[in-house]
CSV table of C-alpha atoms in Angstrom, one decimal:
chain,number,residue,atom,x,y,z
A,1450,MET,CA,-73.6,-20.2,-49.8
A,1451,ILE,CA,-70.5,-20.0,-51.9
A,1452,GLN,CA,-67.9,-17.5,-50.7
A,1453,VAL,CA,-66.0,-15.8,-53.6
A,1454,LEU,CA,-62.6,-14.1,-52.8
A,1455,PHE,CA,-60.7,-11.6,-54.9
A,1456,PHE,CA,-57.2,-10.3,-54.3
A,1457,GLY,CA,-54.8,-7.7,-55.7
A,1458,PRO,CA,-55.7,-6.5,-59.3
A,1459,VAL,CA,-58.8,-8.5,-59.5
A,1460,ALA,CA,-60.2,-7.1,-56.2
A,1461,ASP,CA,-59.4,-3.6,-57.4
A,1462,ARG,CA,-61.4,-4.1,-60.5
A,1463,VAL,CA,-64.3,-5.9,-58.8
A,1464,GLY,CA,-64.3,-3.1,-56.2
A,1465,GLN,CA,-64.4,-5.5,-53.3
A,1466,SER,CA,-62.5,-8.4,-52.0
A,1467,ALA,CA,-65.3,-10.9,-51.3
A,1468,LEU,CA,-68.9,-11.6,-52.3
A,1469,SER,CA,-71.4,-14.5,-51.9
A,1470,VAL,CA,-73.2,-16.6,-54.5
A,1471,ASP,CA,-76.2,-18.7,-53.5
A,1472,TYR,CA,-75.5,-22.4,-53.4
A,1473,GLN,CA,-77.6,-24.6,-55.5
A,1474,PRO,CA,-77.2,-28.3,-56.3
A,1475,GLU,CA,-75.2,-29.1,-59.4
A,1476,LEU,CA,-73.5,-25.7,-59.2
A,1477,ARG,CA,-70.3,-25.9,-61.2
A,1478,LEU,CA,-67.2,-23.7,-60.9
A,1479,GLN,CA,-67.7,-22.6,-64.5
A,1480,ASP,CA,-71.3,-21.4,-63.7
A,1481,VAL,CA,-70.0,-19.1,-61.0
A,1482,ARG,CA,-67.3,-17.8,-63.2
A,1483,ASP,CA,-69.6,-17.1,-66.1
A,1484,THR,CA,-72.1,-15.3,-63.9
A,1485,LEU,CA,-69.4,-13.1,-62.3
A,1486,ALA,CA,-67.6,-12.5,-65.6
A,1487,VAL,CA,-70.7,-10.9,-67.0
A,1488,ARG,CA,-71.0,-8.6,-64.0
A,1489,TYR,CA,-67.2,-7.8,-63.7
A,1490,PRO,CA,-65.8,-8.2,-67.2
A,1491,GLN,CA,-62.7,-6.1,-66.6
A,1492,ALA,CA,-61.8,-8.0,-63.5
A,1493,PHE,CA,-62.3,-11.3,-65.2
A,1494,ALA,CA,-60.1,-10.3,-68.1
A,1495,LEU,CA,-57.2,-10.6,-65.6
A,1496,VAL,CA,-58.3,-14.0,-64.2
A,1497,CYS,CA,-56.0,-16.8,-65.2
A,1498,MET,CA,-56.1,-19.2,-62.2
A,1499,THR,CA,-58.9,-20.4,-60.0
A,1500,ALA,CA,-58.8,-22.1,-56.5
A,1501,VAL,CA,-61.4,-23.9,-54.6
A,1502,ASN,CA,-60.8,-24.1,-50.9
A,1503,GLY,CA,-57.2,-23.0,-51.4
A,1504,GLN,CA,-56.4,-25.6,-54.0
A,1505,HIS,CA,-55.7,-24.9,-57.7
A,1506,VAL,CA,-58.6,-26.2,-59.9
A,1507,ARG,CA,-58.4,-26.3,-63.6
A,1508,ASP,CA,-61.6,-28.2,-64.3
A,1509,GLY,CA,-64.5,-25.8,-64.7
A,1510,ALA,CA,-66.9,-28.7,-64.5
A,1511,MET,CA,-66.1,-29.3,-60.9
A,1512,LEU,CA,-69.2,-29.4,-58.7
A,1513,LEU,CA,-69.0,-26.9,-55.9
A,1514,PRO,CA,-70.0,-28.2,-52.4
A,1515,ASP,CA,-72.0,-25.8,-50.3
A,1516,HIS,CA,-69.8,-23.4,-48.3
A,1517,SER,CA,-67.0,-23.6,-50.8
A,1518,GLU,CA,-64.4,-20.8,-50.9
A,1519,VAL,CA,-63.7,-19.9,-54.6
A,1520,THR,CA,-61.0,-17.6,-55.6
A,1521,PHE,CA,-60.5,-16.1,-59.1
A,1522,MET,CA,-56.9,-14.9,-59.4
A,1523,ALA,CA,-54.7,-12.8,-61.7
A,1524,LYS,CA,-51.2,-14.0,-62.6
A,1525,PHE,CA,-49.1,-14.0,-59.4
A,1526,SER,CA,-46.4,-11.4,-59.0
A,1527,GLY,CA,-44.8,-12.2,-55.7
A,1528,GLY,CA,-41.1,-12.7,-55.0
B,602,MET,CA,-37.9,-14.1,-29.8
B,603,SER,CA,-39.2,-13.9,-33.3
B,604,ASP,CA,-41.0,-16.8,-35.1
B,605,LEU,CA,-38.4,-18.9,-37.0
B,606,THR,CA,-40.7,-21.4,-38.6
B,607,ALA,CA,-39.2,-22.7,-41.9
B,608,VAL,CA,-42.0,-21.2,-44.0
B,609,ARG,CA,-43.5,-17.8,-43.2
B,610,LEU,CA,-45.5,-14.9,-44.5
B,611,GLN,CA,-44.9,-11.9,-42.3
B,612,THR,CA,-45.0,-8.1,-42.2
B,613,GLU,CA,-41.8,-7.5,-40.5
B,614,ASP,CA,-38.2,-7.8,-41.8
B,615,PHE,CA,-36.1,-10.9,-41.2
B,616,SER,CA,-32.4,-11.5,-40.4
B,617,GLN,CA,-30.3,-13.7,-42.7
B,618,ASP,CA,-28.1,-14.6,-39.7
B,619,ALA,CA,-31.1,-15.9,-37.7
B,620,GLU,CA,-32.5,-17.8,-40.7
B,621,ILE,CA,-29.1,-19.4,-41.5
B,622,ALA,CA,-28.6,-20.4,-37.9
B,623,ALA,CA,-32.1,-22.0,-37.9
B,624,LEU,CA,-31.3,-23.8,-41.1
B,625,LYS,CA,-28.0,-25.1,-39.9
B,626,ALA,CA,-29.5,-26.4,-36.7
B,627,SER,CA,-31.2,-29.2,-38.6
B,628,SER,CA,-27.9,-31.0,-39.6
B,629,LYS,CA,-24.2,-31.0,-39.0
B,630,ARG,CA,-23.8,-32.5,-42.5
B,631,MET,CA,-24.7,-29.3,-44.3
B,632,GLY,CA,-21.7,-28.3,-46.5
B,633,GLY,CA,-23.4,-25.8,-48.8
B,634,ILE,CA,-26.2,-23.3,-48.2
B,635,ALA,CA,-27.5,-21.2,-51.1
B,636,THR,CA,-29.7,-18.3,-50.5
B,637,PHE,CA,-31.7,-15.9,-52.6
B,638,LEU,CA,-32.8,-12.5,-51.3
B,639,GLY,CA,-35.3,-10.5,-53.3
B,640,CYS,CA,-35.2,-6.7,-52.6
B,641,ALA,CA,-37.3,-3.7,-53.6
B,642,ARG,CA,-35.7,-1.6,-56.4
B,643,ASP,CA,-36.1,2.1,-56.9
B,644,PHE,CA,-36.6,1.7,-60.6
B,645,SER,CA,-38.7,-0.9,-62.6
B,646,GLU,CA,-39.4,-1.1,-66.3
B,647,GLY,CA,-38.2,2.5,-66.8
B,648,ARG,CA,-40.3,4.0,-64.0
B,649,GLU,CA,-39.2,5.3,-60.7
B,650,VAL,CA,-40.8,3.3,-57.9
B,651,SER,CA,-41.4,4.9,-54.5
B,652,THR,CA,-43.1,2.0,-52.7
B,653,ILE,CA,-44.1,-1.6,-53.4
B,654,GLY,CA,-47.1,-3.2,-51.6
B,655,PHE,CA,-47.9,-6.9,-51.4
B,656,GLU,CA,-51.2,-8.7,-51.0
B,657,ALA,CA,-51.5,-12.4,-50.5
B,658,TYR,CA,-54.2,-15.0,-50.4
B,659,GLY,CA,-52.7,-15.9,-47.1
B,660,ALA,CA,-53.9,-19.4,-46.3
B,661,MET,CA,-53.3,-20.7,-49.8
B,662,ALA,CA,-49.9,-18.9,-50.1
B,663,LEU,CA,-48.7,-20.4,-46.9
B,664,SER,CA,-49.8,-23.9,-47.9
B,665,GLU,CA,-48.2,-23.5,-51.4
B,666,MET,CA,-45.0,-22.4,-49.8
B,667,GLN,CA,-45.0,-25.3,-47.4
B,668,GLN,CA,-45.5,-27.7,-50.3
B,669,LEU,CA,-42.8,-26.0,-52.4
B,670,ARG,CA,-40.4,-26.5,-49.5
B,671,LEU,CA,-41.2,-30.2,-49.3
B,672,ASP,CA,-41.0,-30.6,-53.1
B,673,ALA,CA,-37.5,-28.9,-53.1
B,674,ILE,CA,-36.2,-31.1,-50.3
B,675,ALA,CA,-37.4,-34.2,-52.1
B,676,LYS,CA,-36.3,-33.1,-55.6
B,677,PHE,CA,-32.8,-32.0,-54.6
B,678,GLU,CA,-32.2,-34.2,-51.5
B,679,LEU,CA,-31.8,-31.1,-49.3
B,680,LEU,CA,-31.1,-31.4,-45.6
B,681,ASP,CA,-33.4,-28.4,-45.0
B,682,ALA,CA,-34.9,-25.4,-46.7
B,683,ARG,CA,-36.6,-22.1,-45.7
B,684,ILE,CA,-39.0,-19.6,-47.4
B,685,VAL,CA,-39.9,-16.3,-46.0
B,686,HIS,CA,-42.0,-13.7,-47.8
B,687,ARG,CA,-43.0,-10.3,-46.5
B,688,ILE,CA,-46.5,-9.0,-47.0
B,689,ALA,CA,-46.0,-5.3,-46.3
B,690,THR,CA,-45.3,-2.0,-48.0
B,691,VAL,CA,-41.6,-1.6,-48.7
B,692,THR,CA,-39.3,0.9,-50.2
B,693,ALA,CA,-36.0,0.6,-52.2
B,694,GLY,CA,-33.5,-1.6,-50.6
B,695,ASP,CA,-36.0,-3.4,-48.3
B,696,ASN,CA,-36.1,-7.2,-48.2
B,697,ILE,CA,-39.1,-8.9,-49.8
B,698,VAL,CA,-38.4,-12.6,-50.1
B,699,PHE,CA,-35.8,-15.0,-48.7
B,700,ILE,CA,-35.1,-18.5,-49.9
B,701,ALA,CA,-32.5,-20.8,-48.4
B,702,ALA,CA,-31.5,-24.3,-49.4
B,703,GLY,CA,-29.0,-26.4,-47.4
B,704,ALA,CA,-27.5,-29.6,-48.7
B,705,GLU,CA,-24.4,-31.8,-48.2
B,706,HIS,CA,-22.8,-30.3,-51.4
B,707,ARG,CA,-23.0,-27.0,-53.2
B,708,VAL,CA,-24.5,-28.1,-56.5
B,709,ALA,CA,-27.8,-29.3,-55.0
B,710,ALA,CA,-28.1,-26.3,-52.7
B,711,LEU,CA,-27.5,-23.8,-55.6
B,712,ALA,CA,-29.8,-25.6,-58.0
B,713,ALA,CA,-32.6,-25.9,-55.4
B,714,CYS,CA,-32.4,-22.3,-54.4
B,715,HIS,CA,-32.7,-21.2,-58.1
B,716,TRP,CA,-35.6,-23.6,-58.6
B,717,MET,CA,-37.4,-22.5,-55.5
B,718,ILE,CA,-37.5,-18.8,-56.3
B,719,ASP,CA,-38.7,-19.6,-59.9
B,720,GLU,CA,-41.4,-21.9,-58.6
B,721,LEU,CA,-42.4,-19.5,-55.9
B,722,LYS,CA,-43.2,-16.9,-58.5
B,723,LEU,CA,-45.3,-19.4,-60.4
B,724,ARG,CA,-47.1,-21.1,-57.5
B,725,VAL,CA,-47.7,-18.7,-54.7
B,726,PRO,CA,-50.7,-16.4,-54.7
B,727,ILE,CA,-49.1,-13.1,-53.9
B,728,TRP,CA,-49.6,-9.8,-55.9
B,729,LYS,CA,-47.3,-6.8,-56.1
B,730,LYS,CA,-48.4,-3.2,-56.6
B,731,GLU,CA,-45.8,-0.5,-57.5
B,732,SER,CA,-46.4,3.1,-56.5
B,733,THR,CA,-44.7,5.5,-58.8
B,734,PRO,CA,-45.0,9.3,-59.3
B,735,GLN,CA,-47.4,8.5,-62.1
B,736,GLY,CA,-49.7,6.5,-59.9
B,737,ASP,CA,-50.1,2.9,-58.6
B,738,ALA,CA,-50.1,-0.2,-60.7
B,739,TRP,CA,-50.3,-3.9,-60.1
B,740,VAL,CA,-47.4,-5.7,-61.6
B,741,VAL,CA,-48.1,-8.0,-64.5
B,742,PRO,CA,-45.3,-10.5,-64.7
B,743,HIS,CA,-43.8,-11.4,-68.0
B,744,PRO,CA,-44.5,-14.8,-69.4
C,300,MET,CA,-16.2,-2.2,-36.3
C,301,SER,CA,-15.1,-5.2,-38.3
C,302,ASP,CA,-13.5,-4.9,-41.7
C,303,LEU,CA,-16.1,-5.1,-44.4
C,304,THR,CA,-13.9,-4.9,-47.5
C,305,ALA,CA,-15.6,-6.7,-50.4
C,306,VAL,CA,-12.9,-9.4,-50.6
C,307,ARG,CA,-11.2,-10.8,-47.5
C,308,LEU,CA,-9.3,-13.6,-46.1
C,309,GLN,CA,-9.8,-13.7,-42.3
C,310,THR,CA,-9.5,-15.9,-39.3
C,311,GLU,CA,-12.7,-14.8,-37.6
C,312,ASP,CA,-16.3,-15.6,-38.5
C,313,PHE,CA,-18.5,-13.2,-40.5
C,314,SER,CA,-22.1,-12.1,-40.4
C,315,GLN,CA,-24.4,-12.6,-43.4
C,316,ASP,CA,-26.5,-9.6,-42.2
C,317,ALA,CA,-23.4,-7.3,-42.2
C,318,GLU,CA,-22.2,-8.6,-45.6
C,319,ILE,CA,-25.6,-8.2,-47.2
C,320,ALA,CA,-26.0,-4.7,-45.8
C,321,ALA,CA,-22.6,-3.8,-47.2
C,322,LEU,CA,-23.5,-5.3,-50.6
C,323,LYS,CA,-26.8,-3.5,-50.7
C,324,ALA,CA,-25.2,-0.1,-49.8
C,325,SER,CA,-23.7,-0.1,-53.3
C,326,SER,CA,-27.0,0.4,-55.2
C,327,LYS,CA,-30.7,0.9,-54.7
C,328,ARG,CA,-31.3,-0.9,-58.0
C,329,MET,CA,-30.4,-4.3,-56.6
C,330,GLY,CA,-33.4,-6.6,-57.0
C,331,GLY,CA,-31.7,-10.0,-56.4
C,332,ILE,CA,-28.9,-11.1,-54.1
C,333,ALA,CA,-27.7,-14.7,-54.3
C,334,THR,CA,-25.3,-16.0,-51.7
C,335,PHE,CA,-23.4,-19.2,-51.2
C,336,LEU,CA,-22.2,-20.2,-47.7
C,337,GLY,CA,-19.8,-23.1,-47.4
C,338,CYS,CA,-19.7,-24.8,-44.0
C,339,ALA,CA,-17.7,-27.5,-42.3
C,340,ARG,CA,-19.3,-30.9,-42.2
C,341,ASP,CA,-18.9,-33.6,-39.6
C,342,PHE,CA,-18.5,-36.3,-42.2
C,343,SER,CA,-16.6,-36.4,-45.5
C,344,GLU,CA,-16.0,-39.2,-48.0
C,345,GLY,CA,-17.2,-41.7,-45.4
C,346,ARG,CA,-15.0,-40.5,-42.6
C,347,GLU,CA,-15.9,-38.6,-39.4
C,348,VAL,CA,-14.2,-35.2,-39.4
C,349,SER,CA,-13.4,-33.5,-36.1
C,350,THR,CA,-11.8,-30.3,-37.4
C,351,ILE,CA,-10.8,-28.7,-40.7
C,352,GLY,CA,-7.8,-26.5,-41.1
C,353,PHE,CA,-7.0,-24.1,-44.0
C,354,GLU,CA,-3.8,-22.8,-45.3
C,355,ALA,CA,-3.5,-20.1,-47.9
C,356,TYR,CA,-0.8,-18.5,-50.1
C,357,GLY,CA,-2.2,-15.3,-48.7
C,358,ALA,CA,-1.0,-12.6,-51.1
C,359,MET,CA,-1.9,-14.6,-54.2
C,360,ALA,CA,-5.2,-15.9,-52.8
C,361,LEU,CA,-6.3,-12.3,-52.1
C,362,SER,CA,-5.3,-11.0,-55.5
C,363,GLU,CA,-7.0,-14.0,-57.2
C,364,MET,CA,-10.2,-13.4,-55.2
C,365,GLN,CA,-10.1,-9.7,-56.1
C,366,GLN,CA,-9.7,-10.5,-59.8
C,367,LEU,CA,-12.5,-13.2,-59.5
C,368,ARG,CA,-14.9,-10.6,-58.1
C,369,LEU,CA,-14.1,-8.1,-60.9
C,370,ASP,CA,-14.5,-10.9,-63.5
C,371,ALA,CA,-17.9,-11.9,-62.1
C,372,ILE,CA,-19.1,-8.3,-62.0
C,373,ALA,CA,-18.1,-7.8,-65.7
C,374,LYS,CA,-19.3,-11.2,-66.9
C,375,PHE,CA,-22.7,-11.1,-65.2
C,376,GLU,CA,-23.2,-7.3,-65.1
C,377,LEU,CA,-23.5,-7.4,-61.3
C,378,LEU,CA,-24.1,-4.3,-59.3
C,379,ASP,CA,-21.7,-5.6,-56.6
C,380,ALA,CA,-20.2,-8.9,-55.3
C,381,ARG,CA,-18.3,-10.1,-52.2
C,382,ILE,CA,-16.0,-13.0,-51.3
C,383,VAL,CA,-14.9,-13.9,-47.8
C,384,HIS,CA,-12.9,-17.0,-47.0
C,385,ARG,CA,-11.8,-17.9,-43.5
C,386,ILE,CA,-8.3,-19.2,-42.9
C,387,ALA,CA,-8.7,-20.9,-39.6
C,388,THR,CA,-9.4,-24.2,-37.9
C,389,VAL,CA,-13.1,-24.9,-37.8
C,390,THR,CA,-15.5,-27.6,-36.6
C,391,ALA,CA,-18.8,-29.0,-37.9
C,392,GLY,CA,-21.3,-26.3,-38.7
C,393,ASP,CA,-18.7,-23.4,-38.8
C,394,ASN,CA,-18.7,-21.0,-41.7
C,395,ILE,CA,-15.8,-21.4,-44.2
C,396,VAL,CA,-16.6,-19.3,-47.3
C,397,PHE,CA,-19.2,-16.7,-48.3
C,398,ILE,CA,-20.0,-15.5,-51.8
C,399,ALA,CA,-22.6,-12.9,-52.6
C,400,ALA,CA,-23.7,-11.5,-55.9
C,401,GLY,CA,-26.1,-8.6,-56.3
C,402,ALA,CA,-27.8,-7.8,-59.6
C,403,GLU,CA,-30.8,-6.0,-60.9
C,404,HIS,CA,-32.5,-9.3,-61.6
C,405,ARG,CA,-32.3,-12.7,-60.0
C,406,VAL,CA,-31.0,-14.8,-63.0
C,407,ALA,CA,-27.7,-12.9,-63.1
C,408,ALA,CA,-27.3,-13.0,-59.4
C,409,LEU,CA,-27.9,-16.7,-59.1
C,410,ALA,CA,-25.7,-17.6,-62.1
C,411,ALA,CA,-22.9,-15.4,-60.9
C,412,CYS,CA,-23.0,-16.8,-57.4
C,413,HIS,CA,-22.7,-20.4,-58.8
C,414,TRP,CA,-19.9,-19.4,-61.1
C,415,MET,CA,-17.9,-17.6,-58.4
C,416,ILE,CA,-17.8,-20.5,-56.0
C,417,ASP,CA,-16.9,-22.9,-58.8
C,418,GLU,CA,-14.1,-20.5,-59.9
C,419,LEU,CA,-12.9,-19.9,-56.4
C,420,LYS,CA,-12.2,-23.6,-56.0
C,421,LEU,CA,-10.2,-23.6,-59.2
C,422,ARG,CA,-8.3,-20.3,-58.9
C,423,VAL,CA,-7.6,-19.5,-55.4
C,424,PRO,CA,-4.5,-21.0,-53.6
C,425,ILE,CA,-6.1,-22.4,-50.4
C,426,TRP,CA,-5.6,-25.9,-49.1
C,427,LYS,CA,-7.8,-27.8,-46.6
C,428,LYS,CA,-6.7,-30.4,-44.1
C,429,GLU,CA,-9.3,-32.7,-42.4
C,430,SER,CA,-8.6,-34.1,-39.0
C,431,THR,CA,-10.3,-37.4,-38.4
C,432,PRO,CA,-10.0,-40.0,-35.6
C,433,GLN,CA,-7.8,-41.9,-38.1
C,434,GLY,CA,-5.4,-38.9,-38.5
C,435,ASP,CA,-5.0,-35.8,-40.5
C,436,ALA,CA,-5.1,-35.6,-44.3
C,437,TRP,CA,-4.9,-32.8,-46.9
C,438,VAL,CA,-8.0,-32.9,-49.1
C,439,VAL,CA,-7.4,-33.8,-52.7
C,440,PRO,CA,-10.2,-32.4,-54.7
C,441,HIS,CA,-11.9,-34.5,-57.3
C,442,PRO,CA,-11.2,-33.5,-60.9
D,1102,MET,CA,18.6,-15.5,-54.7
D,1103,ILE,CA,15.3,-17.2,-55.6
D,1104,GLN,CA,12.8,-17.6,-52.8
D,1105,VAL,CA,10.8,-20.9,-53.1
D,1106,LEU,CA,7.5,-21.2,-51.1
D,1107,PHE,CA,5.5,-24.3,-50.3
D,1108,PHE,CA,2.0,-24.6,-48.8
D,1109,GLY,CA,-0.3,-27.2,-47.5
D,1110,PRO,CA,0.4,-30.8,-48.6
D,1111,VAL,CA,3.5,-29.8,-50.6
D,1112,ALA,CA,5.0,-28.1,-47.5
D,1113,ASP,CA,4.2,-31.1,-45.4
D,1114,ARG,CA,6.1,-33.4,-47.8
D,1115,VAL,CA,9.0,-31.0,-48.2
D,1116,GLY,CA,9.2,-30.6,-44.5
D,1117,GLN,CA,9.4,-26.9,-44.7
D,1118,SER,CA,7.5,-24.0,-46.1
D,1119,ALA,CA,10.3,-22.1,-47.8
D,1120,LEU,CA,13.8,-22.5,-49.1
D,1121,SER,CA,16.3,-20.5,-51.2
D,1122,VAL,CA,17.9,-21.3,-54.5
D,1123,ASP,CA,20.9,-19.4,-55.8
D,1124,TYR,CA,20.2,-17.1,-58.6
D,1125,GLN,CA,22.2,-17.5,-61.8
D,1126,PRO,CA,21.7,-15.8,-65.2
D,1127,GLU,CA,19.5,-17.7,-67.6
D,1128,LEU,CA,17.9,-19.6,-64.8
D,1129,ARG,CA,14.6,-21.0,-66.0
D,1130,LEU,CA,11.6,-22.0,-63.9
D,1131,GLN,CA,11.9,-25.6,-65.1
D,1132,ASP,CA,15.5,-25.7,-63.9
D,1133,VAL,CA,14.4,-24.9,-60.3
D,1134,ARG,CA,11.6,-27.4,-60.5
D,1135,ASP,CA,13.8,-30.2,-61.9
D,1136,THR,CA,16.4,-29.6,-59.1
D,1137,LEU,CA,13.9,-29.6,-56.3
D,1138,ALA,CA,11.9,-32.5,-57.8
D,1139,VAL,CA,14.9,-34.7,-57.5
D,1140,ARG,CA,15.4,-33.7,-53.8
D,1141,TYR,CA,11.7,-33.9,-52.9
D,1142,PRO,CA,10.1,-36.4,-55.3
D,1143,GLN,CA,7.1,-37.1,-53.1
D,1144,ALA,CA,6.3,-33.4,-52.7
D,1145,PHE,CA,6.6,-32.7,-56.4
D,1146,ALA,CA,4.3,-35.6,-57.2
D,1147,LEU,CA,1.6,-33.4,-55.9
D,1148,VAL,CA,2.6,-30.2,-57.7
D,1149,CYS,CA,0.2,-29.2,-60.5
D,1150,MET,CA,0.5,-25.4,-60.5
D,1151,THR,CA,3.3,-23.0,-60.3
D,1152,ALA,CA,3.3,-19.3,-59.6
D,1153,VAL,CA,6.1,-16.7,-60.0
D,1154,ASN,CA,5.6,-13.6,-57.8
D,1155,GLY,CA,2.0,-14.5,-57.1
D,1156,GLN,CA,1.1,-15.0,-60.8
D,1157,HIS,CA,0.2,-18.4,-62.4
D,1158,VAL,CA,3.0,-19.4,-64.8
D,1159,ARG,CA,2.6,-22.3,-67.2
D,1160,ASP,CA,5.7,-21.9,-69.3
D,1161,GLY,CA,8.6,-23.7,-67.7
D,1162,ALA,CA,11.0,-21.9,-70.0
D,1163,MET,CA,10.3,-18.6,-68.2
D,1164,LEU,CA,13.6,-16.9,-67.2
D,1165,LEU,CA,13.6,-16.1,-63.5
D,1166,PRO,CA,14.7,-12.6,-62.4
D,1167,ASP,CA,16.8,-12.5,-59.3
D,1168,HIS,CA,14.7,-12.2,-56.1
D,1169,SER,CA,11.8,-14.0,-57.7
D,1170,GLU,CA,9.3,-15.7,-55.4
D,1171,VAL,CA,8.5,-19.1,-56.9
D,1172,THR,CA,5.7,-21.3,-55.5
D,1173,PHE,CA,5.0,-25.0,-56.4
D,1174,MET,CA,1.4,-25.8,-55.5
D,1175,ALA,CA,-0.8,-28.8,-55.2
D,1176,LYS,CA,-4.3,-28.7,-56.5
D,1177,PHE,CA,-6.3,-26.2,-54.5
D,1178,SER,CA,-9.0,-27.3,-52.1
D,1179,GLY,CA,-10.4,-24.1,-50.7
D,1180,GLY,CA,-14.1,-23.2,-50.5
């Protein structure tokens, strides 16, 4: 199982702050993103950063281990 | 006794005096301390703002802030540094974020403080929502 | 109740919390407050320092600090600014000088704070004497 | 009477923090400086700024009004 987290403006547009995606071997970060972007196009229009297990990841080809925590994030506006 | 860890996300307000005392405790060689305090404004981009709310990806935000502190200490040869960000709903005049950089001399402290608040805005997963009489809106930062 | 005039020379220590509260009171539109705190160090130019004493040409120092505050407010479009300098004998870790600049946005506040401490050192007639185990010496600033 | 003030390192070398110079018409700032620099050469070796009545003055040709307060100052080291 892959845990997907949303925060702030992305969570608002998805309508929830977390969901799960079934794990499968060879699952890439970009696969999860593509699947969810079809379901939540307005939310994903805001996404400009992605983290896996709390670390920034830029490479969509990254293979996701089972139990990964994936976060699709809008531009930060803290401070 | 409140938590005075050097890097914190917290709901409650903080005291500059307490933060500076904790910063100073790390060295008697600290000649310059630069701080930046970000506060809530009652007006933003031409709209009145009644409250500002913050949401964070807590675990990642904290680890990014911890790394940012270490990066600043290394880059500017600081004696110590602190970063506190509130995750709360605040109104005009309330404190939001506090950065402190302590160095032997002022130039390093001032440069580090400026760099840290700029980097915090880029690196740390926190989002701000402004409530106005016209409704609520998440803030989209300028490039 | 201590004196919280925006520009002061004083013997006693000051509180950052009190200074920031006084600065903030001037506007609800203040989004960024940059401060610089200069402190006594236990080591300077390779020598141990036991105490630091300050002497000022009081009337001129105060009027130069008042003008410096007004110049900073005009130059950086600040909402408010404060300058406090102690004229006292201090030891390592003690506060010496405090500068605060409040603006709508952080860039102006940070730039003004840096400029004000640099200008204070150039404009304000105050002299510092360091007492070391080898004797006392007036500090000659580097060019 | 012209009141002359010294502070910090200059006062230390003069050995006092104030002295008086007789007023005379046409008295220039530079005249006072020259007179005192002969008496206190070590102190005046440090002097790099001069104020009259609390205002910086760079022009040694300035005529001093009676009762002026003149201050010969070493480089500042506050902050």
